Short mmCIF file of C-alpha atoms and ligand atoms in Angstrom, two decimals:
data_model
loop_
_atom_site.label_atom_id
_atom_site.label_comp_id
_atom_site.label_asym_id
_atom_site.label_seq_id
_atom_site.Cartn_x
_atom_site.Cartn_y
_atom_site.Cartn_z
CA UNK A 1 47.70 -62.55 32.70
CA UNK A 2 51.29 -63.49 30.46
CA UNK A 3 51.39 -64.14 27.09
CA UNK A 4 54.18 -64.66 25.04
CA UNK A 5 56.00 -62.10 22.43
CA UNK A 6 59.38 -62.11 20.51
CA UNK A 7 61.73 -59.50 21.09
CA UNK A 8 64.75 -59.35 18.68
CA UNK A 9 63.79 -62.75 18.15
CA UNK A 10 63.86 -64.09 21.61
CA UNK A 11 61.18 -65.31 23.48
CA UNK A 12 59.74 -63.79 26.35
CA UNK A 13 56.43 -62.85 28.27
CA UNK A 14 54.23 -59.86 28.69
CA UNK A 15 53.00 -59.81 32.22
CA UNK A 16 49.99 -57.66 32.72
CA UNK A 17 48.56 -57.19 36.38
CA UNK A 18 44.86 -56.69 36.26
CA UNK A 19 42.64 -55.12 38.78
CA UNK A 20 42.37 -57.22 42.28
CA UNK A 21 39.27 -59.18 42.41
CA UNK A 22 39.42 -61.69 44.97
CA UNK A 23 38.71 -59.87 48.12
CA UNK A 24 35.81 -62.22 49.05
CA UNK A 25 37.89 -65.59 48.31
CA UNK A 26 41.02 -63.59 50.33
CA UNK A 27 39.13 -63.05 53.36
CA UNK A 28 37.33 -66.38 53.09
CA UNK A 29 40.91 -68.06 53.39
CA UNK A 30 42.24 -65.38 56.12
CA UNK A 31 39.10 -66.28 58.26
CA UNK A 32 39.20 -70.11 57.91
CA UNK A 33 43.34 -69.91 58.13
CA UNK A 34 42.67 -67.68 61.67
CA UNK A 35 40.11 -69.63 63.14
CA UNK A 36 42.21 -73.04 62.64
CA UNK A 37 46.04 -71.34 63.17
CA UNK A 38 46.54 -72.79 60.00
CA UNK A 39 49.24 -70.07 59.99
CA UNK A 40 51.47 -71.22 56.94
CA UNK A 41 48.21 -71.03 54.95
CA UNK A 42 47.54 -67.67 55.25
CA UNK A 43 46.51 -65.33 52.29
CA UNK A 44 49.36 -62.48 51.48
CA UNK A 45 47.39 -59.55 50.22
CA UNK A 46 46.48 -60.11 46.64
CA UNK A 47 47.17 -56.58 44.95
CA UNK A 48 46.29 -55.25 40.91
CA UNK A 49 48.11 -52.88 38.86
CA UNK A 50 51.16 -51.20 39.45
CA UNK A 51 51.18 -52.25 43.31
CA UNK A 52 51.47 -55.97 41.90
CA UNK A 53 53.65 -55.01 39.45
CA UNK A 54 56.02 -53.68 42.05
CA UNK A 55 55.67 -56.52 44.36
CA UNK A 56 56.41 -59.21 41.32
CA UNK A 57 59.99 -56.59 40.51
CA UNK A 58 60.87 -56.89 43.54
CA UNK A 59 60.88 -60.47 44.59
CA UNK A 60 62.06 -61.41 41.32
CA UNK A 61 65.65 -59.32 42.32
CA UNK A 62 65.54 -60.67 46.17
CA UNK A 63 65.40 -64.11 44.55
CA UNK A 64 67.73 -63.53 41.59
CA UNK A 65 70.33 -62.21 44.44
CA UNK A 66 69.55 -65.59 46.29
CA UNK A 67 70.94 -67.46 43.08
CA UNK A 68 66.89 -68.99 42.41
CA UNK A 69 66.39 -69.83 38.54
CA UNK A 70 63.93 -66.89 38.22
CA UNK A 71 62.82 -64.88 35.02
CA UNK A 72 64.74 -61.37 33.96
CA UNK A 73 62.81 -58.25 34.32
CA UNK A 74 63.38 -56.67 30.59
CA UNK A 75 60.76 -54.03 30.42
CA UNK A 76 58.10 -52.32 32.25
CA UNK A 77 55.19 -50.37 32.01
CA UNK A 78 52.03 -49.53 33.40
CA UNK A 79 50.62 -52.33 35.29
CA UNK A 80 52.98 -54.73 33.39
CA UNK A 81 56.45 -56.68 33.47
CA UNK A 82 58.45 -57.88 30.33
CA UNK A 83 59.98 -60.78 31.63
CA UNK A 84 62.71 -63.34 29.69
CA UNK A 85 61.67 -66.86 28.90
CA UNK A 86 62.10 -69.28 32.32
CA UNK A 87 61.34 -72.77 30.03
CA UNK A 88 58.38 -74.69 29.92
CA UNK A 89 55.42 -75.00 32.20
CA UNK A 90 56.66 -77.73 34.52
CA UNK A 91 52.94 -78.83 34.51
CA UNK A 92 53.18 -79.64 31.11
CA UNK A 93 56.35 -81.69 31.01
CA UNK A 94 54.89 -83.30 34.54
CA UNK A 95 51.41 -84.60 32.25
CA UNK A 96 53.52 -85.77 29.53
CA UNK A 97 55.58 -87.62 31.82
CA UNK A 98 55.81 -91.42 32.48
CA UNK A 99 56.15 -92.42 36.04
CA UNK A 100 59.74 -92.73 36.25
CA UNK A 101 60.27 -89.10 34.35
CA UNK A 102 57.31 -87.64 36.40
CA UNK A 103 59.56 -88.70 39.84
CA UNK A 104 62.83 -87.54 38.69
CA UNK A 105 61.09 -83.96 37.89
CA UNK A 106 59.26 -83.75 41.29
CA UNK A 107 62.60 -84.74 42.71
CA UNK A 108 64.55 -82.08 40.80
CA UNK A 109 61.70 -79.61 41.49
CA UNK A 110 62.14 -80.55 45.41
CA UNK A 111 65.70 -80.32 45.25
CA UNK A 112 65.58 -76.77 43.32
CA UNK A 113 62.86 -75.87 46.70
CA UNK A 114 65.38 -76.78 49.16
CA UNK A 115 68.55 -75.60 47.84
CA UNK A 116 66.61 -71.93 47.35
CA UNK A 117 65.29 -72.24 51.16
CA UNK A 118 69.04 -72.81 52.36
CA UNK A 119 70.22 -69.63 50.36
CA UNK A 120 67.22 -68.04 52.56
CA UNK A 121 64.35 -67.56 50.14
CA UNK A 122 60.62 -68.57 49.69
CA UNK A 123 58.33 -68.60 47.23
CA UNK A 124 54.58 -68.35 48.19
CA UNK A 125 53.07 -70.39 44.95
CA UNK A 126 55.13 -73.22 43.97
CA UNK A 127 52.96 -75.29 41.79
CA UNK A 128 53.87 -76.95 38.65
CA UNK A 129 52.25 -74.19 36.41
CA UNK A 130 54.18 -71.69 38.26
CA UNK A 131 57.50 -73.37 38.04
CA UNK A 132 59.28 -74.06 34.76
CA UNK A 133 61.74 -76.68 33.72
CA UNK A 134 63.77 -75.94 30.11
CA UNK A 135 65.55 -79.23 29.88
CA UNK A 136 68.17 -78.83 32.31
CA UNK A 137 67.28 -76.40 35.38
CA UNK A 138 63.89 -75.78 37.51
CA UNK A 139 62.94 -72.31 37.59
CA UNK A 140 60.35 -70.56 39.60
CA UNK A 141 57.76 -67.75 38.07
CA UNK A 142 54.60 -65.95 39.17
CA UNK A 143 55.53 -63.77 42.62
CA UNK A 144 52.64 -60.88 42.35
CA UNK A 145 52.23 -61.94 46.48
CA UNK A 146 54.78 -61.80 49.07
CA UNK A 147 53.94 -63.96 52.20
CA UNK A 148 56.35 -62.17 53.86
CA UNK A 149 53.77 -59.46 54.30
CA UNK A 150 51.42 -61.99 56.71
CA UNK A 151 53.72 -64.35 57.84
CA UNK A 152 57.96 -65.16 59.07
CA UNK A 153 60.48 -66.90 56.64
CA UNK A 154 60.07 -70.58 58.24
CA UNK A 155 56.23 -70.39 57.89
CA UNK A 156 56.78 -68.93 54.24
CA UNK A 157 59.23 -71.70 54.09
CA UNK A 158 56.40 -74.16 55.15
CA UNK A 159 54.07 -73.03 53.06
CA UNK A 160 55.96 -73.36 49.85
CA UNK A 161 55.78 -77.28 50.80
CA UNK A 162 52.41 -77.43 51.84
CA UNK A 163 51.50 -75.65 48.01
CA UNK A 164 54.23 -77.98 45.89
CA UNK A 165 52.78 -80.97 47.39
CA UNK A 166 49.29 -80.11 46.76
CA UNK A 167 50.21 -79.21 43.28
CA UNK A 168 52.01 -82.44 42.43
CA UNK A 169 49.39 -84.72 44.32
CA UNK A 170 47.62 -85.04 41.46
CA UNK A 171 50.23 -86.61 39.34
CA UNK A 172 50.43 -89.50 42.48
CA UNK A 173 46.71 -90.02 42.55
CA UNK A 174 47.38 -94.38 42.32
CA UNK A 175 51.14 -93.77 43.84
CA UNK A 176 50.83 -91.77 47.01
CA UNK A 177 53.31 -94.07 48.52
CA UNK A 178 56.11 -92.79 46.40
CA UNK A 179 55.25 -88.93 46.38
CA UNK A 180 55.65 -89.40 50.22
CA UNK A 181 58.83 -91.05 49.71
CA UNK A 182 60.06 -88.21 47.90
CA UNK A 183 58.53 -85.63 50.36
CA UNK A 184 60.19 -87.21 53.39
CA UNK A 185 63.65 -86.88 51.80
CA UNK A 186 62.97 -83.52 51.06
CA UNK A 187 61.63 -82.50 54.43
CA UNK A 188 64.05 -84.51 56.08
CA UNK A 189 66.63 -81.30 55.08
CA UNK A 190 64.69 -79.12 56.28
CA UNK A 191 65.47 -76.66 59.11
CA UNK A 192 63.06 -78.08 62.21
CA UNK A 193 60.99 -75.09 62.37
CA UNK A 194 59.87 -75.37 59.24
CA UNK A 195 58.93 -78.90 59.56
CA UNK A 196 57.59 -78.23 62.80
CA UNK A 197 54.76 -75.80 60.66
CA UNK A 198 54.33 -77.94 58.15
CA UNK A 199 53.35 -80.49 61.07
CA UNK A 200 51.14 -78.23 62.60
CA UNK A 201 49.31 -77.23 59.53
CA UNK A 202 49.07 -80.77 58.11
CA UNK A 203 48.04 -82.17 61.75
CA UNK A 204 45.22 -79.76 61.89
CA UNK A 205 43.65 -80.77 58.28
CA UNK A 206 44.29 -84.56 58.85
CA UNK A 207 40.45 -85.18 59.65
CA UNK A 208 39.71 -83.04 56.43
CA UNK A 209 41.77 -85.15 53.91
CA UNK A 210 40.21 -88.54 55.17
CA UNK A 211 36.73 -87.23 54.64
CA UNK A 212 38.83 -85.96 50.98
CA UNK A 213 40.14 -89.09 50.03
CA UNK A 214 36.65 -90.13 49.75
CA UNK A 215 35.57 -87.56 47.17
CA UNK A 216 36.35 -86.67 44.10
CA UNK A 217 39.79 -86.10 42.45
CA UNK A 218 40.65 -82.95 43.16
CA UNK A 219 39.43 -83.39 46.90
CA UNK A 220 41.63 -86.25 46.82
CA UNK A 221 44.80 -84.35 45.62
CA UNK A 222 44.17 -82.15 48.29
CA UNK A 223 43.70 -84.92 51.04
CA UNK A 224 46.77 -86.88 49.83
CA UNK A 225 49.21 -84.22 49.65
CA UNK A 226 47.99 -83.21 53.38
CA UNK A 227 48.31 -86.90 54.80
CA UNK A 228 51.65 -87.49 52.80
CA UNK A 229 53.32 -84.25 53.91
CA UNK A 230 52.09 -85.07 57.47
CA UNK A 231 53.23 -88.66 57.47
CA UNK A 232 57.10 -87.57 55.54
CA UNK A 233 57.38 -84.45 58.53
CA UNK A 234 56.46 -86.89 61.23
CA UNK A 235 58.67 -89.65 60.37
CA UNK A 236 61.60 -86.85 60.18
CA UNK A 237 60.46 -85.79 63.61
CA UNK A 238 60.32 -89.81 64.68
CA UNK A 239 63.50 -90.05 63.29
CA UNK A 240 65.09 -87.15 65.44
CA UNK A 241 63.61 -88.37 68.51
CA UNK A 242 65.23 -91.93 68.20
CA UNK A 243 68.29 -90.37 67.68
CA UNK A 244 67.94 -88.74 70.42
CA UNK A 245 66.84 -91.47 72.70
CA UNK A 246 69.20 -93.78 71.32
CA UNK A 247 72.01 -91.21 72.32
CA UNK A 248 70.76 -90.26 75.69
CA UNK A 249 70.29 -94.16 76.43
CA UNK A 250 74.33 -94.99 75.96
CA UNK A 251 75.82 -91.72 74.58
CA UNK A 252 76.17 -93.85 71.43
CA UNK A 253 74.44 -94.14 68.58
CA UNK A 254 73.69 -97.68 67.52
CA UNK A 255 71.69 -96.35 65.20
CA UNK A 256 74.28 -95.45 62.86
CA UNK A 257 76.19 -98.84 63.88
CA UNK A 258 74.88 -99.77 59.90
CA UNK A 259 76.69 -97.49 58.16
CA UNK A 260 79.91 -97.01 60.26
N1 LIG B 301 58.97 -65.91 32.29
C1 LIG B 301 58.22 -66.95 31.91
N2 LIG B 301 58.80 -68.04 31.36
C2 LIG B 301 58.05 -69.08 30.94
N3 LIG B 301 56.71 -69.15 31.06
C3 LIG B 301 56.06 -68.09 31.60
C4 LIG B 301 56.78 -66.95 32.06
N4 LIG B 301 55.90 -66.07 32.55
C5 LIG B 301 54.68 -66.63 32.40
N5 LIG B 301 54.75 -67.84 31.83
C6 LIG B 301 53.60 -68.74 31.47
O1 LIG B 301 52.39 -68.00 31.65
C7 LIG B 301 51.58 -68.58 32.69
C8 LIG B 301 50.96 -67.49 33.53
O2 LIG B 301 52.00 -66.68 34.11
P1 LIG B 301 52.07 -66.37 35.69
O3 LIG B 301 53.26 -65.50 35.94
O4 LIG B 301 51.98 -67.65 36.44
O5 LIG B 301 50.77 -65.47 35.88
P2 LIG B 301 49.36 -65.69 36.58
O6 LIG B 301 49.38 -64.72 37.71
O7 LIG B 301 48.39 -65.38 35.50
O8 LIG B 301 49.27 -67.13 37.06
C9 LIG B 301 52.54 -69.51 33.46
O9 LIG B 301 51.85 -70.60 34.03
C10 LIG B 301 53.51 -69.94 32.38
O10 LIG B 301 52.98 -71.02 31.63
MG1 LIG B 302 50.61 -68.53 37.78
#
């Protein structure tokens, strides 16, 4: 739980880290996330207290030393952070948003994903309410789980994608088309391995989302950011694999014959 105080006239946010209570739900997730090798999916420990506490501190110094937008630590105390004011809920400045703003956000909240993934971080829970935008800069909050604990860096990496596009889905309910335009130039700079989990992860839930897009809304966030993430990785991997061809054919690449 965070709500906001004023210290010295600043703004910034009590964080207090409550007893764990989603055991059931956790091992619900690491079952189902097993028994499919949905690997990219699965639950970090969830932990209460000072343990979360602890966890939060430190990935908000790894990512502050990876130059990520990320909240100061200003205080501590049992079972809670004082952290500095990161902005606005990205959330909220994605639902008062008209199209064109809400796409230049999710592309400046893609862009802030990638460049933090090429400095070497992750995130674990990238959705709009735990990212923040104050006018100028995305910035990234909420880091009580490390999926470092369950998983490697490129599935973390993965995963971070797989959770951004199923929290901005929703905002492309009647434009999917465009929120996979946007993911495909995102994923498209991504190191293959990651893109090869996201594949794999997105591949696996494909016969999910169609029975999803059927249902109602949030079921169909849920399908559309699986099918539109699955469609933006696979064209990348298309895309490599002409290249490929096309250079293994001739040792030329005609493809690029456009542009040169
Ligand atoms: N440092 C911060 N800067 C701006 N907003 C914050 C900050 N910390 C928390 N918030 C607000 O409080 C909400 C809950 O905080 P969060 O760290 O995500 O905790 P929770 O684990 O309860 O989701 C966020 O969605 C955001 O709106
Ligand atoms: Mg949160």
């Amino acid at each position: 739980m965070a709500e906001p105080i004023v210290i010295d006239g600043q703004r910034a946010w009590l964080k207090q880290y409550g007893d764990s209570s989603r055991a059931l739900t956790l091992g619900v997730l690491a079952f189902v996330s097993r028994r499919f090798h949905l690997d990219a999916l699965r639950p970090p420990p969830h932990r209460g207290g000072d343990a979360a506490r602890d966890v939060e501190a430190r990935r908000l110094a790894e990512l502050h030393s990876q130059d990520v937008n990320v909240p100061q630590v200003i205080g501590q105390g049992r079972a809670a952070l004082v952290l500095s004011d990161n902005g606005r809920s990205l959330a909220a400045c994605l639902g008062e948003a008209d199209d064109a703003g809400r796409d230049a956000l999710v592309s400046l909240a893609m862009a802030a994903i990638a460049r933090a993934h090429r400095n070497g971080a992750y995130f674990g829970q990238p959705w709009p309410r735990n990212m923040t935008y104050d006018g100028h800069a995305i910035g990234f909050i909420d880091f009580e789980e490390d999926p470092l604990e369950v998983m490697d860096l490129e599935q973390a990496q993965a995963r971070d994608w797989l959770m951004f596009g199923y929290g901005v889905a929703k905002y492309y309910d009647d434009r999917p088309d465009v929120l996979q335009r946007l993911m495909s130039a995102a994923l498209g700079e991504e190191r293959a391995p990651v893109r090869a989990h996201a594949q794999a992860v997105t591949g696996r839930l494909q016969g999910l989302a169609r029975v999803g897009l059927r249902m109602g809304r949030s079921a169909r966030a849920l399908a559309h950011s699986i099918l539109v993430i699955h469609a933006a990785v696979s064209l990348g991997v298309l895309l490599v694999a002409v290249i490929c061809v096309d250079w293994f054919m001739d040792g030329h690449l005609d493809i690029l014959d456009p542009f040169v």
